[in-house]
Amino acid sequence: MPRRQELTGRARAERRLALILCAPAVLVMAAVTAYPIVYALWLSLQRYDLRFPNRSAFVGLENYLTVVASSRWWQAVANTVIITVVSVTIELVLGMLVALVMHRTIFGRGAVRTNVLVPYGIITVVAAFSWRFAWTPVTGYLVRWLHLSTDPLTSHGTSLAIIILAEVWKTTPFMSLLLLAGLALVPEELMEAARVDGASAWQRFVRITLPLMKPAILVAVLFRVMDAFRVFDDIFVLTGGANQTQSVSILGYDQLFVGLNLGIGSAVSVLIFLIVALIGLVFIRGFGAAAPGAGTRR
Amino acid sequence: MRSGERGSAWRCVLLLVLAVAALAGPLSCGGGSAGPPTVSFYIFHEPSGAFERGAERCSRLSNGRYHIRISELPSTADGQRQQLVRRLAASDPSIDILGMDVVWTAEFAEAGWLRSVPAGLREAVSRGTLGPALRTATWRGTLQALPYNTNTQLLWYRRDLVPSPPATWAQMIDMGTRLEEQGRPGRVEIQGAQYEALTVWFNSLVASAGGRILDDAGRSALDHTATEAAEVMRLLARSPAADPSLSNQHEDDNRLAFETGRAAFELNYPFIYPSARTNAPELFRNLAWALYPSMVAGRPSHVTIGGINLGVSAFSPHPDVAFAAALCLRDADNQRFAAVHGGLPPTLSALYDDPDLRREYPFADTIREALATASVRPLTPAYTNVSLEIQSALAPPSGIQPQRILGDLRTSIGNALNSQGLVP
C-alpha cells in the first residue's frame, strides 16, 4: 500500500483526469454487470412467474427457503461437487505431467504446445456433441470399441463419468498452460545445486519445484474450481440433465427458461454466485492464493 | 507500416457502420413503408414447404390486404417455446401469428400474450373443426387460437405376426410376450424416455381408464386410474415384450426399431407409414393399423391429441389482418396440402373424406375415429411444470412403484400448479 501523502496540484489534476478516463468503462460495467446482478437479487426476493404476472409479490427469503428445502437442489449440488472435485484433481495431475513435458521438450516445442492446446481451442458445445455421438449406440465408435451393451448416457453413474471425461479433455490444456508459467519460475541453478547434493528427481520435484510453484498451482486450481462449479454446456448437450445429472447451473437454467419462474431461478443464481464467491474467499484467505504477479511483490 | 494501421482502422469503422446498419435494418423495415402490412408468422420448419406455400397463397388471395412472412422457430419444441416466451414476455411487437404446440395455449393465454379470437370469427373457426382440437384452443371458456394441424397415435402392427389386433393393453403385452417366448419378434415399441411423450403415454392410459389428470377447474383429479395406468407402464417395461432401450426411446427410435423387424407392435404417429414404405418394403406389405388399445375391455380408448394451434399475439400492431391471415392459413386447401405433402393430419373433419388425402392416408378413417374420442392433455397455464413432474415420477417406467405413484404425483402436481418448488 502506498503511504498517504500531501498531493501536489498536478497530482490532483492527474487523478481527476484518471477518474474521467475511467468513467465510461465504469458506466458500461455498471450497465451490463452491476444492474443485472442487483436486478437478479431483487427478483430472487419476489414471487415472480412469467405466466402469472398478476400473482407477483414480494416474499422476502421464501424462494431461498424453497430452494434449500428441495432435494433437487441438493442433488444438483452433490453432482456439481463430484464433477468439480474429480475433474479438477485429474486435470491437476495430468496438467502437471503435460506441463513438465512441454517444459522439457527440446525440439518441436512449438508443435507440442500447439497440439496440447487443440482441445481447448475447440468450442465446448461442438466437442460435447462429438462426445455424445461417440457414446451413443449405432452412431458411436466408442460404444463399438468398448463393446458396451447399453447406452452409457442413460444411467446416472456412467453419465457423470462421461461428463467428467469431457471436462477433463477440454480443460487440461488450460491447467497445463498455467502450470507451465509456474514451472518457468523455478530457477535452473537451484535444480543444479540439488542435483549436485544428490537429490533424486522425485525429491527435486517435491522439495523444490512444488513449493516454488505453489502460487501458480493455487491460481490454476482456483480458476478451474470456479469454472468447473459453473459447468453447463457439457451437461446440456450430453444428457440435458436427465438421469439426475443436473448441475446447479442446469437447475437454475431449467427454473428460469423452462419453468419461467424468475423468482426461484434468480434465487438459484444468487446461491451459485455466493458459493463461487465462497470458493474464491477460501482459496485466497485459507491457502493464500493470489492473482498472478501479485504474489511476487509480497 | 502506418498506412497499414490506418487501413485496418478504417476497416474497423466500416465494420462498425455495417453492424449498426444491419441492426437498424429490420427495425426500419417494420415502420411506415408503403404497401400491404407484413404479417409475421412464427412457426417451426416444415420440410415439405407446405407452410411457405400456404403463406404465399394467402398473401395472393388477400388482394393486397396483407403479406405473410414466415420466420422459422428452432427445431425442438423446447427451443420453440423458449423463443416465443422470451419475445412475448418482452412485449415484442414483431410477432403477429405464432404456431403453438397445443399444450402451450393455456399457458400463453393466461400470461396475457394471446388475443382471443374475436366473436365474429369464432363460428368460422369452429365450423367443421374436430371437437378435441377446439378444446385444446379454448381457455377459460374462450377460443384463444385457431386449430391448425392435429396428430394422434395409432397402434401399428404386423399382420404376419398378429392375425387380429389386440383390443386392450393387457392383451397386447400378453401377445408380445408369447411371441418373444416363441423366439419371434414380439416387442411393443413406445416412447419411454423422460420427456413429453412419457406424459402423452400416461395421459392416454389415464383417460382410457376413465380418469383424468386435472379437473375443469384445473385442480389435480388423479385417482385409482393413475395407479392403473402406472401399473400398465411398469408391466410392459418389465415384460419380455419391452424394447431394452425403452427408457431412452423417442418417436424416431421406435420407428427405426420397428423397421428393423424386431417388433410386432408400435404406438406411434402416422409419419411412420411413408417411412416404412421406403425403408422396409418387405415389412410394409404386412403393416396394419388399429385404434390405440383400451384399458377396459369393451370401452374405447382415449388417445392423446397433439398438433399446432395458431395464436395472434397480444402485441401485434395489426390484429385484424393477423386474424384474417391465420384463418386463411388454416383453410381447407392449405390443410389438405400440409396433410398430403407434409404428413400433418388436418383439423377439419371433412378433409378425411377427400380422395387425395385418402390415397396418402389409407388409415384416414381410423385417425378420424381416434380423434373423435381423443383426450386432451391437462389444460393449465402451468402445463410445462405439471408435465415435467409427471415425467420425473414415471421415469424409468420399469422403476415405477404403483402403490406410491398416486401420492407422489398429487404432491408434485400440486406444487407445479402453484408454481412452487423447483421444476425437475
Short mmCIF file of C-alpha atoms in Angstrom, two decimals, chain A:
data_model
loop_
_atom_site.label_atom_id
_atom_site.label_comp_id
_atom_site.label_asym_id
_atom_site.label_seq_id
_atom_site.Cartn_x
_atom_site.Cartn_y
_atom_site.Cartn_z
CA MET A 1 0.00 0.00 0.00
CA PRO A 2 1.40 3.43 -0.93
CA ARG A 3 1.68 5.76 2.03
CA ARG A 4 -0.76 8.66 2.20
CA GLN A 5 0.97 11.97 1.46
CA GLU A 6 0.12 15.53 0.51
CA LEU A 7 -0.84 15.72 -3.13
CA THR A 8 0.57 18.40 -5.33
CA GLY A 9 -1.81 20.34 -7.54
CA ARG A 10 -0.58 18.49 -10.57
CA ALA A 11 -1.08 15.10 -8.99
CA ARG A 12 -4.63 16.07 -8.06
CA ALA A 13 -5.33 17.13 -11.64
CA GLU A 14 -3.90 13.86 -12.92
CA ARG A 15 -6.05 11.90 -10.52
CA ARG A 16 -9.12 13.79 -11.72
CA LEU A 17 -8.21 13.06 -15.33
CA ALA A 18 -7.81 9.39 -14.43
CA LEU A 19 -11.30 9.32 -12.93
CA ILE A 20 -12.77 10.97 -16.02
CA LEU A 21 -10.97 8.50 -18.28
CA CYS A 22 -12.22 5.56 -16.23
CA ALA A 23 -15.80 6.81 -16.03
CA PRO A 24 -17.05 5.44 -19.37
CA ALA A 25 -15.74 1.96 -18.58
CA VAL A 26 -17.30 2.10 -15.12
CA LEU A 27 -20.63 3.19 -16.60
CA VAL A 28 -20.60 0.37 -19.13
CA MET A 29 -19.71 -2.14 -16.42
CA ALA A 30 -22.50 -0.81 -14.21
CA ALA A 31 -24.98 -1.13 -17.07
CA VAL A 32 -24.05 -4.61 -18.21
CA THR A 33 -22.90 -6.20 -14.94
CA ALA A 34 -23.98 -4.40 -11.81
CA TYR A 35 -27.54 -3.74 -12.95
CA PRO A 36 -28.32 -7.38 -13.86
CA ILE A 37 -26.77 -8.61 -10.60
CA VAL A 38 -28.81 -6.20 -8.49
CA TYR A 39 -31.93 -6.97 -10.53
CA ALA A 40 -31.40 -10.71 -10.03
CA LEU A 41 -31.09 -10.10 -6.28
CA TRP A 42 -34.32 -8.11 -6.34
CA LEU A 43 -36.12 -10.79 -8.40
CA SER A 44 -34.95 -13.51 -6.03
CA LEU A 45 -36.91 -11.85 -3.23
CA GLN A 46 -40.15 -11.93 -5.19
CA ARG A 47 -42.75 -14.41 -6.21
CA TYR A 48 -42.44 -13.84 -9.96
CA ASP A 49 -43.60 -16.35 -12.53
CA LEU A 50 -43.75 -15.05 -16.11
CA ARG A 51 -47.01 -16.89 -16.72
CA PHE A 52 -48.77 -15.45 -13.69
CA PRO A 53 -47.82 -11.77 -13.79
CA ASN A 54 -50.83 -10.91 -11.59
CA ARG A 55 -49.64 -13.08 -8.75
CA SER A 56 -46.27 -11.34 -8.35
CA ALA A 57 -45.47 -10.23 -4.82
CA PHE A 58 -42.55 -9.52 -2.50
CA VAL A 59 -41.90 -12.67 -0.48
CA GLY A 60 -38.60 -11.98 1.28
CA LEU A 61 -36.44 -15.07 1.61
CA GLU A 62 -39.18 -17.58 0.77
CA ASN A 63 -37.62 -18.51 -2.60
CA TYR A 64 -34.32 -19.29 -0.89
CA LEU A 65 -36.08 -21.47 1.66
CA THR A 66 -37.86 -23.32 -1.15
CA VAL A 67 -34.60 -23.96 -2.97
CA VAL A 68 -32.70 -25.05 0.12
CA ALA A 69 -35.54 -27.33 1.21
CA SER A 70 -35.65 -29.05 -2.18
CA SER A 71 -33.94 -32.41 -2.64
CA ARG A 72 -33.42 -31.45 -6.31
CA TRP A 73 -31.13 -28.59 -5.27
CA TRP A 74 -29.02 -30.82 -3.05
CA GLN A 75 -28.82 -33.50 -5.73
CA ALA A 76 -27.56 -30.80 -8.12
CA VAL A 77 -25.06 -29.53 -5.53
CA ALA A 78 -23.80 -33.08 -4.96
CA ASN A 79 -23.40 -33.65 -8.71
CA THR A 80 -21.59 -30.35 -9.14
CA VAL A 81 -19.23 -31.04 -6.24
CA ILE A 82 -18.44 -34.51 -7.58
CA ILE A 83 -17.79 -33.17 -11.07
CA THR A 84 -15.67 -30.30 -9.72
CA VAL A 85 -13.52 -32.30 -7.30
CA VAL A 86 -12.91 -35.28 -9.57
CA SER A 87 -12.30 -33.31 -12.75
CA VAL A 88 -10.02 -30.70 -11.17
CA THR A 89 -7.97 -33.40 -9.40
CA ILE A 90 -7.44 -35.32 -12.62
CA GLU A 91 -6.74 -32.11 -14.51
CA LEU A 92 -4.13 -31.05 -11.93
CA VAL A 93 -2.20 -34.32 -12.19
CA LEU A 94 -2.49 -34.61 -15.96
CA GLY A 95 -1.89 -30.90 -16.43
CA MET A 96 1.31 -31.10 -14.37
CA LEU A 97 2.58 -34.02 -16.46
CA VAL A 98 1.79 -32.20 -19.68
CA ALA A 99 3.41 -29.01 -18.35
CA LEU A 100 6.59 -30.92 -17.46
CA VAL A 101 6.67 -32.43 -20.95
CA MET A 102 6.18 -29.02 -22.55
CA HIS A 103 8.85 -27.52 -20.26
CA ARG A 104 11.43 -30.21 -21.02
CA THR A 105 10.76 -30.62 -24.74
CA ILE A 106 13.88 -29.69 -26.65
CA PHE A 107 12.83 -29.93 -30.27
CA GLY A 108 9.41 -29.27 -31.77
CA ARG A 109 8.49 -27.15 -28.77
CA GLY A 110 6.03 -25.01 -30.73
CA ALA A 111 4.40 -28.05 -32.29
CA VAL A 112 3.99 -29.80 -28.92
CA ARG A 113 2.48 -26.73 -27.27
CA THR A 114 0.13 -26.14 -30.19
CA ASN A 115 -1.05 -29.75 -30.18
CA VAL A 116 -1.72 -29.68 -26.46
CA LEU A 117 -3.88 -26.61 -26.91
CA VAL A 118 -6.14 -28.10 -29.60
CA PRO A 119 -8.87 -29.39 -27.25
CA TYR A 120 -9.01 -26.01 -25.53
CA GLY A 121 -9.45 -24.30 -28.88
CA ILE A 122 -12.46 -26.39 -29.87
CA ILE A 123 -15.82 -24.89 -28.95
CA THR A 124 -17.20 -26.73 -25.91
CA VAL A 125 -20.63 -27.35 -27.43
CA VAL A 126 -19.13 -28.82 -30.60
CA ALA A 127 -16.85 -31.07 -28.57
CA ALA A 128 -19.77 -32.10 -26.36
CA PHE A 129 -21.80 -33.08 -29.42
CA SER A 130 -18.98 -35.26 -30.73
CA TRP A 131 -18.70 -36.92 -27.32
CA ARG A 132 -22.43 -37.54 -27.35
CA PHE A 133 -22.36 -39.14 -30.78
CA ALA A 134 -19.30 -41.18 -29.85
CA TRP A 135 -21.08 -42.59 -26.79
CA THR A 136 -24.42 -43.29 -28.48
CA PRO A 137 -25.05 -46.81 -29.79
CA VAL A 138 -25.36 -47.11 -33.59
CA THR A 139 -23.53 -43.83 -34.34
CA GLY A 140 -20.79 -44.09 -31.74
CA TYR A 141 -17.34 -45.54 -32.27
CA LEU A 142 -16.53 -45.57 -28.55
CA VAL A 143 -19.51 -47.80 -27.82
CA ARG A 144 -18.27 -50.19 -30.51
CA TRP A 145 -14.67 -50.22 -29.35
CA LEU A 146 -15.59 -50.87 -25.74
CA HIS A 147 -18.27 -53.44 -26.67
CA LEU A 148 -20.88 -51.79 -24.46
CA SER A 149 -24.27 -53.49 -24.43
CA THR A 150 -26.23 -50.47 -23.17
CA ASP A 151 -26.29 -46.74 -23.80
CA PRO A 152 -23.87 -45.28 -21.21
CA LEU A 153 -25.70 -41.93 -21.30
CA THR A 154 -28.88 -43.49 -19.86
CA SER A 155 -27.65 -44.18 -16.34
CA HIS A 156 -26.51 -41.82 -13.61
CA GLY A 157 -23.01 -43.08 -12.84
CA THR A 158 -21.78 -43.55 -16.39
CA SER A 159 -23.32 -40.24 -17.48
CA LEU A 160 -21.42 -38.39 -14.74
CA ALA A 161 -18.22 -40.20 -15.71
CA ILE A 162 -18.63 -39.14 -19.35
CA ILE A 163 -19.33 -35.54 -18.32
CA ILE A 164 -16.15 -35.55 -16.22
CA LEU A 165 -14.18 -37.08 -19.08
CA ALA A 166 -15.39 -34.36 -21.46
CA GLU A 167 -14.47 -31.66 -18.93
CA VAL A 168 -11.00 -33.13 -18.32
CA TRP A 169 -10.30 -33.48 -22.03
CA LYS A 170 -11.36 -29.93 -22.63
CA THR A 171 -9.63 -28.04 -19.84
CA THR A 172 -6.46 -29.95 -19.05
CA PRO A 173 -4.59 -27.77 -21.62
CA PHE A 174 -5.67 -24.64 -19.74
CA MET A 175 -4.40 -26.12 -16.49
CA SER A 176 -1.09 -27.14 -18.04
CA LEU A 177 -0.54 -23.70 -19.55
CA LEU A 178 -0.97 -22.03 -16.17
CA LEU A 179 1.34 -24.61 -14.60
CA LEU A 180 3.90 -24.15 -17.36
CA ALA A 181 4.10 -20.47 -16.42
CA GLY A 182 4.79 -21.59 -12.85
CA LEU A 183 7.48 -24.05 -13.94
CA ALA A 184 9.30 -21.25 -15.69
CA LEU A 185 9.68 -19.52 -12.30
CA VAL A 186 11.83 -22.36 -10.88
CA PRO A 187 15.49 -21.27 -11.22
CA GLU A 188 17.69 -23.77 -13.03
CA GLU A 189 20.65 -23.12 -10.64
CA LEU A 190 18.62 -24.36 -7.69
CA MET A 191 17.89 -27.62 -9.50
CA GLU A 192 21.56 -27.94 -10.43
CA ALA A 193 22.63 -27.40 -6.82
CA ALA A 194 20.14 -30.00 -5.59
CA ARG A 195 21.34 -32.47 -8.21
CA VAL A 196 24.96 -31.96 -7.07
CA ASP A 197 23.83 -32.58 -3.47
CA GLY A 198 22.43 -35.94 -4.60
CA ALA A 199 18.71 -35.21 -4.58
CA SER A 200 16.67 -37.62 -6.71
CA ALA A 201 14.32 -36.38 -9.43
CA TRP A 202 11.30 -37.01 -7.18
CA GLN A 203 12.94 -35.15 -4.26
CA ARG A 204 13.75 -32.21 -6.51
CA PHE A 205 10.16 -32.13 -7.74
CA VAL A 206 8.60 -32.34 -4.27
CA ARG A 207 11.10 -30.19 -2.36
CA ILE A 208 11.94 -27.52 -4.89
CA THR A 209 9.55 -27.38 -7.85
CA LEU A 210 6.27 -27.76 -5.96
CA PRO A 211 6.96 -25.20 -3.17
CA LEU A 212 8.20 -22.63 -5.68
CA MET A 213 5.21 -23.30 -7.91
CA LYS A 214 2.67 -23.07 -5.10
CA PRO A 215 1.28 -19.66 -6.14
CA ALA A 216 0.86 -20.79 -9.75
CA ILE A 217 -0.77 -24.07 -8.70
CA LEU A 218 -3.19 -22.31 -6.37
CA VAL A 219 -4.20 -19.84 -9.05
CA ALA A 220 -4.66 -22.62 -11.61
CA VAL A 221 -6.75 -24.71 -9.23
CA LEU A 222 -8.78 -21.68 -8.13
CA PHE A 223 -9.60 -20.75 -11.72
CA ARG A 224 -10.58 -24.28 -12.62
CA VAL A 225 -12.66 -24.89 -9.47
CA MET A 226 -14.66 -21.70 -10.01
CA ASP A 227 -15.08 -22.63 -13.66
CA ALA A 228 -15.96 -26.27 -13.04
CA PHE A 229 -18.54 -25.33 -10.45
CA ARG A 230 -20.49 -23.49 -13.11
CA VAL A 231 -20.37 -26.42 -15.57
CA PHE A 232 -23.24 -26.12 -18.03
CA ASP A 233 -22.60 -26.76 -21.75
CA ASP A 234 -21.21 -30.30 -21.48
CA ILE A 235 -24.18 -31.45 -19.40
CA PHE A 236 -26.69 -29.54 -21.52
CA VAL A 237 -25.54 -31.34 -24.65
CA LEU A 238 -24.64 -34.76 -23.25
CA THR A 239 -27.65 -35.52 -21.04
CA GLY A 240 -29.73 -32.34 -20.78
CA GLY A 241 -29.78 -33.04 -17.04
CA ALA A 242 -31.59 -36.39 -17.39
CA ASN A 243 -30.81 -39.33 -15.03
CA GLN A 244 -30.19 -36.92 -12.14
CA THR A 245 -27.13 -35.39 -13.80
CA GLN A 246 -28.17 -31.77 -13.27
CA SER A 247 -25.52 -29.35 -12.12
CA VAL A 248 -26.54 -26.24 -10.19
CA SER A 249 -26.29 -24.15 -13.37
CA ILE A 250 -28.55 -26.55 -15.31
CA LEU A 251 -31.01 -26.46 -12.41
CA GLY A 252 -31.04 -22.66 -12.46
CA TYR A 253 -31.49 -22.61 -16.23
CA ASP A 254 -34.44 -25.01 -16.00
CA GLN A 255 -36.16 -22.84 -13.39
CA LEU A 256 -35.69 -19.70 -15.46
CA PHE A 257 -36.14 -20.80 -19.06
CA VAL A 258 -38.30 -23.91 -18.84
CA GLY A 259 -40.24 -23.25 -15.64
CA LEU A 260 -40.34 -19.48 -16.36
CA ASN A 261 -40.11 -18.95 -12.60
CA LEU A 262 -37.90 -15.88 -12.34
CA GLY A 263 -38.12 -15.67 -8.54
CA ILE A 264 -36.87 -19.18 -7.79
CA GLY A 265 -34.48 -19.17 -10.74
CA SER A 266 -32.88 -15.95 -9.53
CA ALA A 267 -32.58 -17.39 -6.04
CA VAL A 268 -30.70 -20.37 -7.52
CA SER A 269 -28.44 -17.98 -9.45
CA VAL A 270 -27.69 -15.92 -6.34
CA LEU A 271 -26.89 -19.08 -4.38
CA ILE A 272 -24.47 -20.20 -7.13
CA PHE A 273 -22.85 -16.75 -7.02
CA LEU A 274 -22.47 -16.98 -3.23
CA ILE A 275 -20.92 -20.44 -3.42
CA VAL A 276 -18.45 -19.36 -6.11
CA ALA A 277 -17.58 -16.26 -4.06
CA LEU A 278 -17.03 -18.50 -1.03
CA ILE A 279 -14.71 -20.76 -3.02
CA GLY A 280 -12.67 -17.71 -4.04
CA LEU A 281 -12.55 -16.46 -0.46
CA VAL A 282 -11.42 -19.82 0.91
CA PHE A 283 -8.64 -20.05 -1.65
CA ILE A 284 -7.39 -16.51 -1.10
CA ARG A 285 -7.72 -16.36 2.68
CA GLY A 286 -7.22 -20.01 3.52
CA PHE A 287 -4.49 -21.05 1.10
CA GLY A 288 -3.03 -17.65 0.34
CA ALA A 289 -3.71 -17.76 -3.39
CA ALA A 290 -3.02 -14.52 -5.18
CA ALA A 291 -3.55 -13.14 -8.62
CA PRO A 292 -0.63 -13.86 -10.97
CA GLY A 293 2.08 -11.25 -10.36
CA ALA A 294 0.66 -10.07 -7.05
CA GLY A 295 2.34 -12.98 -5.23
CA THR A 296 5.88 -11.96 -6.10
CA ARG A 297 5.61 -8.48 -4.63
CA ARG A 298 4.59 -9.56 -1.15
#
